[in-house]
């Protein structure tokens, strides 16, 4: 039996050199530098070209499709196993201790943009494939290692691939965590609009909370006109004391400016956050606001506050396999001229869909004069745990990690796995390693990367020789 970890260790030096060369390429999408030839700006295409040149020198058949996606291919057969990785990275952002585009190894950890999302894991899977090829393993399938260059935004490259190349039905994406992610919930946003009307004594001049539909709002700020500012300010200070939030009330020329700070979280796990917007609305809901302003405040306070499972709408839903319907109230805005905008983002399991969700929300929104519009949606994706792709990957993970209790997982959505009928996400974040993707000081332990390469070696080997 092959010692895959020893095999991966034998690749370590070359792997790290090739990986670091790719990490030095600032492959951030830049629309301001987009051209017909480089529709995502030069960075992502540069990383793609560098990768394809490397793969060609390694002896793979390669193809560059319109500078937005490409692949390295090995093996023959009727069936194609696809491995979907990406070479684009998030913008660096602030707060780094080292240069985000000059990778360094400190205390056994590789630091730099892309170390864990997704250049590190992608190259570990590539090196696993290359090792099997170089060892002369007889492949009974074609394997295509496909690299996208726009995973962090619109999936431009990977969508192009599926337009112009035959769709592989089987595969995995090394762009998430271990063990196997065999299910992703569907996703849809409902966009609500509230009339720009107010009463006379209590006026909601503006209310702003939330930057993105897929984040729990950390901050909320409202400007109000009230007849009794001193009393409202005192009540607000008490409300802040009694709740898990911070806040401040400042007098303005004609009223108060109220700020609430809660806690941000990813929109696929909204219960992990503290929604500043619904807290602020809950405070305001005790006063006599009127018309559109009242509808906006009351809807947030009564139906969205402390409820990410739609219980207040009588709309909670759980699928025995894919889990609960979840809802994130990510954008909560109102101003006196334009009225209110609310974005409710849903992650839904199979058995329920956008039309049912729209009907459920309308039942509550209609009487309040709030209009509901459905945004674009994605269907739930699920590969049965008994499918050989799930079983083979799980076996390889369990064998290399020793974690006998590991089970495949369903998440809120968002990986390339959903592009294939029998597609899953697989690695490379280990369960005990902190997730630093998209953050400052992104890193991945080098030992994790080498172990993930061993897992990919065993998994690909078993998939192409079964
Ligand atoms: Zn990624």
CSV table of N, CA, C and O in Angstrom, one decimal, residues 117-204:
chain,number,residue,atom,x,y,z
A,117,UNK,N,-7.1,30.1,0.1
A,117,UNK,CA,-8.2,30.3,-0.8
A,117,UNK,C,-7.7,31.0,-2.0
A,117,UNK,O,-7.6,32.2,-2.1
A,118,UNK,N,-7.4,30.3,-3.1
A,118,UNK,CA,-7.5,28.9,-3.2
A,118,UNK,C,-6.2,28.3,-3.8
A,118,UNK,O,-6.1,27.2,-4.2
A,119,UNK,N,-5.2,29.2,-3.9
A,119,UNK,CA,-4.0,28.7,-4.6
A,119,UNK,C,-3.3,27.6,-3.8
A,119,UNK,O,-2.8,26.6,-4.5
A,120,UNK,N,-3.2,27.7,-2.5
A,120,UNK,CA,-2.6,26.6,-1.7
A,120,UNK,C,-3.3,25.2,-1.9
A,120,UNK,O,-2.6,24.3,-2.4
A,121,UNK,N,-4.6,25.1,-1.6
A,121,UNK,CA,-5.3,23.9,-1.9
A,121,UNK,C,-5.3,23.5,-3.3
A,121,UNK,O,-5.2,22.3,-3.7
A,122,UNK,N,-5.6,24.4,-4.2
A,122,UNK,CA,-5.6,24.1,-5.7
A,122,UNK,C,-4.3,23.5,-6.1
A,122,UNK,O,-4.3,22.4,-6.8
A,123,UNK,N,-3.2,24.1,-5.7
A,123,UNK,CA,-1.9,23.5,-6.2
A,123,UNK,C,-1.6,22.2,-5.5
A,123,UNK,O,-0.9,21.3,-6.0
A,124,UNK,N,-2.1,22.0,-4.3
A,124,UNK,CA,-1.9,20.7,-3.6
A,124,UNK,C,-2.7,19.6,-4.4
A,124,UNK,O,-2.1,18.5,-4.7
A,125,UNK,N,-3.9,19.9,-4.9
A,125,UNK,CA,-4.6,18.9,-5.8
A,125,UNK,C,-3.9,18.7,-7.1
A,125,UNK,O,-3.8,17.6,-7.6
A,126,UNK,N,-3.4,19.8,-7.7
A,126,UNK,CA,-2.6,19.7,-8.9
A,126,UNK,C,-1.4,18.9,-8.8
A,126,UNK,O,-1.1,18.0,-9.6
A,127,UNK,N,-0.7,19.1,-7.7
A,127,UNK,CA,0.5,18.3,-7.5
A,127,UNK,C,0.2,16.8,-7.2
A,127,UNK,O,1.0,15.9,-7.6
A,128,UNK,N,-0.9,16.5,-6.6
A,128,UNK,CA,-1.4,15.1,-6.4
A,128,UNK,C,-1.6,14.5,-7.8
A,128,UNK,O,-1.1,13.4,-8.1
A,129,UNK,N,-2.3,15.2,-8.7
A,129,UNK,CA,-2.5,14.7,-10.0
A,129,UNK,C,-1.2,14.5,-10.8
A,129,UNK,O,-1.0,13.5,-11.4
A,130,UNK,N,-0.3,15.5,-10.7
A,130,UNK,CA,1.0,15.4,-11.4
A,130,UNK,C,1.8,14.2,-10.9
A,130,UNK,O,2.4,13.5,-11.7
A,131,UNK,N,1.8,14.0,-9.6
A,131,UNK,CA,2.5,12.9,-9.0
A,131,UNK,C,2.0,11.5,-9.6
A,131,UNK,O,2.8,10.7,-10.0
A,132,UNK,N,0.7,11.4,-9.7
A,132,UNK,CA,0.1,10.1,-10.2
A,132,UNK,C,0.5,9.9,-11.6
A,132,UNK,O,0.8,8.8,-12.1
A,133,UNK,N,0.5,11.0,-12.4
A,133,UNK,CA,0.9,11.0,-13.8
A,133,UNK,C,2.3,10.6,-13.9
A,133,UNK,O,2.7,9.7,-14.7
A,134,UNK,N,3.2,11.2,-13.2
A,134,UNK,CA,4.6,11.0,-13.3
A,134,UNK,C,5.0,9.6,-12.8
A,134,UNK,O,6.0,9.0,-13.2
A,135,UNK,N,4.2,9.0,-11.9
A,135,UNK,CA,4.4,7.6,-11.5
A,135,UNK,C,4.0,6.6,-12.5
A,135,UNK,O,4.1,5.4,-12.3
A,136,UNK,N,3.3,7.1,-13.6
A,136,UNK,CA,2.9,6.1,-14.6
A,136,UNK,C,1.6,5.4,-14.2
A,136,UNK,O,1.3,4.3,-14.8
A,137,UNK,N,0.8,5.9,-13.3
A,137,UNK,CA,-0.5,5.2,-12.9
A,137,UNK,C,-1.3,5.2,-14.2
A,137,UNK,O,-1.4,6.2,-15.0
A,138,UNK,N,-2.0,4.0,-14.5
A,138,UNK,CA,-2.8,3.9,-15.7
A,138,UNK,C,-4.2,4.5,-15.4
A,138,UNK,O,-5.0,3.9,-14.6
A,139,UNK,N,-4.5,5.6,-15.9
A,139,UNK,CA,-5.8,6.3,-15.7
A,139,UNK,C,-6.9,5.6,-16.5
A,139,UNK,O,-6.7,5.5,-17.8
A,140,UNK,N,-8.0,5.2,-15.9
A,140,UNK,CA,-9.1,4.7,-16.7
A,140,UNK,C,-10.1,5.8,-17.0
A,140,UNK,O,-11.2,5.6,-17.6
A,141,UNK,N,-9.8,7.1,-16.6
A,141,UNK,CA,-10.7,8.2,-16.9
A,141,UNK,C,-9.8,9.4,-17.4
A,141,UNK,O,-8.6,9.4,-17.1
A,142,UNK,N,-10.4,10.3,-18.1
A,142,UNK,CA,-9.8,11.6,-18.4
A,142,UNK,C,-9.9,12.4,-17.1
A,142,UNK,O,-11.0,12.4,-16.5
A,143,UNK,N,-8.9,13.1,-16.7
A,143,UNK,CA,-9.0,14.0,-15.6
A,143,UNK,C,-8.7,15.4,-16.1
A,143,UNK,O,-7.7,15.6,-16.8
A,144,UNK,N,-9.6,16.3,-15.8
A,144,UNK,CA,-9.4,17.7,-16.2
A,144,UNK,C,-9.2,18.5,-14.9
A,144,UNK,O,-10.2,18.6,-14.1
A,145,UNK,N,-8.1,19.2,-14.8
A,145,UNK,CA,-7.9,20.1,-13.7
A,145,UNK,C,-8.2,21.5,-14.3
A,145,UNK,O,-7.4,22.1,-15.0
A,146,UNK,N,-9.4,22.0,-13.9
A,146,UNK,CA,-9.9,23.3,-14.5
A,146,UNK,C,-9.7,24.4,-13.5
A,146,UNK,O,-10.1,24.3,-12.3
A,147,UNK,N,-9.1,25.5,-14.0
A,147,UNK,CA,-8.9,26.7,-13.1
A,147,UNK,C,-9.7,27.9,-13.5
A,147,UNK,O,-9.6,28.4,-14.7
A,148,UNK,N,-10.5,28.4,-12.7
A,148,UNK,CA,-11.3,29.6,-12.9
A,148,UNK,C,-10.5,30.8,-12.4
A,148,UNK,O,-9.5,30.7,-11.7
A,149,UNK,N,-10.9,32.0,-12.9
A,149,UNK,CA,-10.2,33.2,-12.5
A,149,UNK,C,-11.2,34.3,-11.9
A,149,UNK,O,-10.8,35.4,-11.8
A,150,UNK,N,-12.4,33.9,-11.6
A,150,UNK,CA,-13.4,34.9,-11.1
A,150,UNK,C,-14.3,34.2,-10.0
A,150,UNK,O,-15.4,34.6,-9.9
A,151,UNK,N,-13.7,33.3,-9.2
A,151,UNK,CA,-14.6,32.6,-8.2
A,151,UNK,C,-15.1,33.6,-7.2
A,151,UNK,O,-16.2,33.5,-6.7
A,152,UNK,N,-14.3,34.6,-6.8
A,152,UNK,CA,-14.7,35.5,-5.7
A,152,UNK,C,-15.8,36.5,-6.2
A,152,UNK,O,-16.3,37.2,-5.3
A,153,UNK,N,-16.1,36.6,-7.5
A,153,UNK,CA,-17.2,37.5,-7.9
A,153,UNK,C,-18.3,36.8,-8.6
A,153,UNK,O,-19.2,36.3,-8.0
A,154,UNK,N,-18.2,36.7,-9.9
A,154,UNK,CA,-19.3,36.2,-10.7
A,154,UNK,C,-19.1,34.9,-11.4
A,154,UNK,O,-19.9,34.5,-12.2
A,155,UNK,N,-18.0,34.2,-11.1
A,155,UNK,CA,-17.7,32.9,-11.7
A,155,UNK,C,-17.6,33.0,-13.3
A,155,UNK,O,-18.0,32.1,-14.0
A,156,UNK,N,-17.2,34.2,-13.8
A,156,UNK,CA,-17.2,34.4,-15.2
A,156,UNK,C,-16.5,33.3,-16.0
A,156,UNK,O,-17.0,32.8,-16.9
A,157,UNK,N,-15.3,33.0,-15.5
A,157,UNK,CA,-14.5,32.0,-16.2
A,157,UNK,C,-15.1,30.6,-16.2
A,157,UNK,O,-15.2,29.9,-17.2
A,158,UNK,N,-15.5,30.2,-15.0
A,158,UNK,CA,-16.1,28.8,-14.9
A,158,UNK,C,-17.4,28.7,-15.7
A,158,UNK,O,-17.7,27.7,-16.3
A,159,UNK,N,-18.2,29.8,-15.7
A,159,UNK,CA,-19.4,29.7,-16.5
A,159,UNK,C,-19.1,29.6,-18.0
A,159,UNK,O,-19.7,28.9,-18.7
A,160,UNK,N,-18.0,30.4,-18.4
A,160,UNK,CA,-17.6,30.3,-19.8
A,160,UNK,C,-17.2,28.8,-20.2
A,160,UNK,O,-17.6,28.3,-21.2
A,161,UNK,N,-16.5,28.2,-19.2
A,161,UNK,CA,-16.1,26.8,-19.5
A,161,UNK,C,-17.3,25.9,-19.8
A,161,UNK,O,-17.3,25.2,-20.7
A,162,UNK,N,-18.3,26.1,-18.9
A,162,UNK,CA,-19.5,25.2,-19.1
A,162,UNK,C,-20.3,25.6,-20.3
A,162,UNK,O,-21.1,24.8,-20.8
A,163,UNK,N,-20.1,26.8,-20.9
A,163,UNK,CA,-20.8,27.1,-22.1
A,163,UNK,C,-20.1,26.5,-23.3
A,163,UNK,O,-20.8,26.1,-24.3
A,164,UNK,N,-18.8,26.4,-23.3
A,164,UNK,CA,-18.0,26.0,-24.5
A,164,UNK,C,-17.4,24.6,-24.5
A,164,UNK,O,-17.1,24.1,-25.5
A,165,UNK,N,-17.4,24.0,-23.3
A,165,UNK,CA,-16.8,22.6,-23.2
A,165,UNK,C,-17.9,21.7,-22.7
A,165,UNK,O,-18.8,22.1,-22.0
A,166,UNK,N,-17.7,20.4,-23.0
A,166,UNK,CA,-18.7,19.4,-22.5
A,166,UNK,C,-18.7,19.4,-21.0
A,166,UNK,O,-17.6,19.5,-20.4
A,167,UNK,N,-19.8,19.4,-20.4
A,167,UNK,CA,-19.9,19.5,-18.9
A,167,UNK,C,-19.5,18.2,-18.3
A,167,UNK,O,-20.1,17.1,-18.6
A,168,UNK,N,-18.5,18.2,-17.5
A,168,UNK,CA,-18.1,17.0,-16.7
A,168,UNK,C,-19.3,16.7,-15.7
A,168,UNK,O,-19.9,17.7,-15.2
A,169,UNK,N,-19.6,15.5,-15.5
A,169,UNK,CA,-20.7,15.2,-14.5
A,169,UNK,C,-20.2,14.8,-13.1
A,169,UNK,O,-20.9,14.8,-12.2
A,170,UNK,N,-18.9,14.6,-13.1
A,170,UNK,CA,-18.3,14.0,-11.8
A,170,UNK,C,-17.1,14.9,-11.4
A,170,UNK,O,-16.3,15.2,-12.3
A,171,UNK,N,-17.0,15.2,-10.2
A,171,UNK,CA,-15.8,15.9,-9.8
A,171,UNK,C,-15.9,16.5,-8.4
A,171,UNK,O,-16.8,16.4,-7.7
A,172,UNK,N,-14.8,17.3,-8.1
A,172,UNK,CA,-14.7,17.9,-6.8
A,172,UNK,C,-14.0,19.2,-6.9
A,172,UNK,O,-13.2,19.5,-7.9
A,173,UNK,N,-14.2,20.1,-5.9
A,173,UNK,CA,-13.5,21.4,-5.9
A,173,UNK,C,-12.8,21.5,-4.6
A,173,UNK,O,-13.4,21.5,-3.5
A,174,UNK,N,-11.4,21.6,-4.7
A,174,UNK,CA,-10.6,21.8,-3.5
A,174,UNK,C,-10.7,23.2,-3.0
A,174,UNK,O,-9.6,23.9,-3.0
A,175,UNK,N,-11.8,23.8,-2.6
A,175,UNK,CA,-11.9,25.2,-2.4
A,175,UNK,C,-12.9,25.4,-1.2
A,175,UNK,O,-13.7,26.4,-1.2
A,176,UNK,N,-12.8,24.6,-0.2
A,176,UNK,CA,-13.6,24.8,1.0
A,176,UNK,C,-12.9,24.1,2.2
A,176,UNK,O,-11.9,24.6,2.6
A,177,UNK,N,-13.6,23.1,2.7
A,177,UNK,CA,-13.0,22.5,3.9
A,177,UNK,C,-13.1,21.0,3.8
A,177,UNK,O,-13.9,20.5,3.0
A,178,UNK,N,-12.4,20.3,4.7
A,178,UNK,CA,-12.6,18.8,4.8
A,178,UNK,C,-13.6,18.6,5.9
A,178,UNK,O,-13.8,19.4,6.8
A,179,UNK,N,-14.4,17.4,5.9
A,179,UNK,CA,-14.3,16.4,4.9
A,179,UNK,C,-15.0,16.8,3.6
A,179,UNK,O,-14.7,17.9,3.1
A,180,UNK,N,-16.0,16.0,3.1
A,180,UNK,CA,-16.7,16.3,1.9
A,180,UNK,C,-17.9,17.2,2.1
A,180,UNK,O,-18.6,16.9,3.1
A,181,UNK,N,-18.1,18.2,1.3
A,181,UNK,CA,-19.4,18.9,1.3
A,181,UNK,C,-20.2,18.4,0.2
A,181,UNK,O,-19.9,18.7,-1.0
A,182,UNK,N,-21.2,17.6,0.5
A,182,UNK,CA,-22.0,17.0,-0.6
A,182,UNK,C,-23.4,17.6,-0.8
A,182,UNK,O,-24.2,17.2,-1.6
A,183,UNK,N,-23.6,18.7,-0.1
A,183,UNK,CA,-24.9,19.4,-0.3
A,183,UNK,C,-24.7,20.9,-0.1
A,183,UNK,O,-24.0,21.3,0.8
A,184,UNK,N,-25.4,21.7,-0.9
A,184,UNK,CA,-25.4,23.2,-0.7
A,184,UNK,C,-26.8,23.6,-0.9
A,184,UNK,O,-27.5,23.3,-1.8
A,185,UNK,N,-27.2,24.4,0.1
A,185,UNK,CA,-28.6,24.9,0.0
A,185,UNK,C,-28.8,25.8,-1.2
A,185,UNK,O,-27.8,26.4,-1.7
A,186,UNK,N,-30.0,26.0,-1.6
A,186,UNK,CA,-30.4,27.0,-2.6
A,186,UNK,C,-30.3,28.4,-2.0
A,186,UNK,O,-30.2,28.5,-0.8
A,187,UNK,N,-30.4,29.4,-2.8
A,187,UNK,CA,-30.2,30.7,-2.4
A,187,UNK,C,-31.2,31.7,-3.1
A,187,UNK,O,-31.2,31.6,-4.4
A,188,UNK,N,-31.8,32.6,-2.4
A,188,UNK,CA,-32.6,33.6,-3.1
A,188,UNK,C,-32.7,34.8,-2.2
A,188,UNK,O,-32.7,34.7,-1.0
A,189,UNK,N,-32.8,36.0,-2.8
A,189,UNK,CA,-33.1,37.2,-2.0
A,189,UNK,C,-34.5,37.7,-2.3
A,189,UNK,O,-34.8,37.7,-3.5
A,190,UNK,N,-35.2,38.1,-1.3
A,190,UNK,CA,-36.5,38.9,-1.6
A,190,UNK,C,-36.1,40.3,-1.3
A,190,UNK,O,-35.5,40.7,-0.3
A,191,UNK,N,-36.5,41.2,-2.2
A,191,UNK,CA,-36.3,42.7,-2.1
A,191,UNK,C,-37.6,43.3,-1.7
A,191,UNK,O,-38.5,43.3,-2.5
A,192,UNK,N,-37.6,44.0,-0.6
A,192,UNK,CA,-38.8,44.6,-0.1
A,192,UNK,C,-38.7,46.1,-0.3
A,192,UNK,O,-37.7,46.7,0.0
A,193,UNK,N,-39.8,46.8,-0.7
A,193,UNK,CA,-39.7,48.2,-0.7
A,193,UNK,C,-40.9,48.8,0.1
A,193,UNK,O,-42.0,48.3,0.0
A,194,UNK,N,-40.6,49.9,0.8
A,194,UNK,CA,-41.5,50.5,1.7
A,194,UNK,C,-41.7,51.9,1.3
A,194,UNK,O,-40.8,52.6,0.9
A,195,UNK,N,-43.0,52.4,1.3
A,195,UNK,CA,-43.3,53.8,0.8
A,195,UNK,C,-42.5,54.8,1.7
A,195,UNK,O,-42.3,54.7,2.9
A,196,UNK,N,-42.2,55.9,1.0
A,196,UNK,CA,-41.5,57.0,1.6
A,196,UNK,C,-42.4,58.0,2.3
A,196,UNK,O,-42.5,59.2,2.0
A,197,UNK,N,-43.1,57.5,3.3
A,197,UNK,CA,-44.1,58.3,4.0
A,197,UNK,C,-43.8,58.3,5.5
A,197,UNK,O,-43.3,57.3,6.0
A,198,UNK,N,-44.2,59.4,6.2
A,198,UNK,CA,-43.9,59.5,7.6
A,198,UNK,C,-45.1,60.2,8.3
A,198,UNK,O,-45.9,60.8,7.6
A,199,UNK,N,-45.1,60.2,9.6
A,199,UNK,CA,-46.1,60.9,10.4
A,199,UNK,C,-45.6,62.3,10.7
A,199,UNK,O,-44.6,62.8,10.1
A,200,UNK,N,-46.1,63.0,11.7
A,200,UNK,CA,-45.7,64.4,12.0
A,200,UNK,C,-44.9,64.5,13.3
A,200,UNK,O,-43.9,65.2,13.3
A,201,UNK,N,-45.4,63.8,14.3
A,201,UNK,CA,-44.7,64.0,15.6
A,201,UNK,C,-43.3,63.2,15.6
A,201,UNK,O,-42.3,63.8,16.0
A,202,UNK,N,-43.4,62.0,15.2
A,202,UNK,CA,-42.2,61.2,15.1
A,202,UNK,C,-41.8,60.9,13.7
A,202,UNK,O,-42.7,60.4,12.9
A,203,UNK,N,-40.6,61.3,13.3
A,203,UNK,CA,-40.2,61.3,11.9
A,203,UNK,C,-38.9,60.4,11.8
A,203,UNK,O,-38.0,60.7,12.5
A,204,UNK,N,-39.0,59.4,10.9
A,204,UNK,CA,-37.8,58.7,10.6
A,204,UNK,C,-37.1,59.3,9.4
A,204,UNK,O,-37.6,59.1,8.3
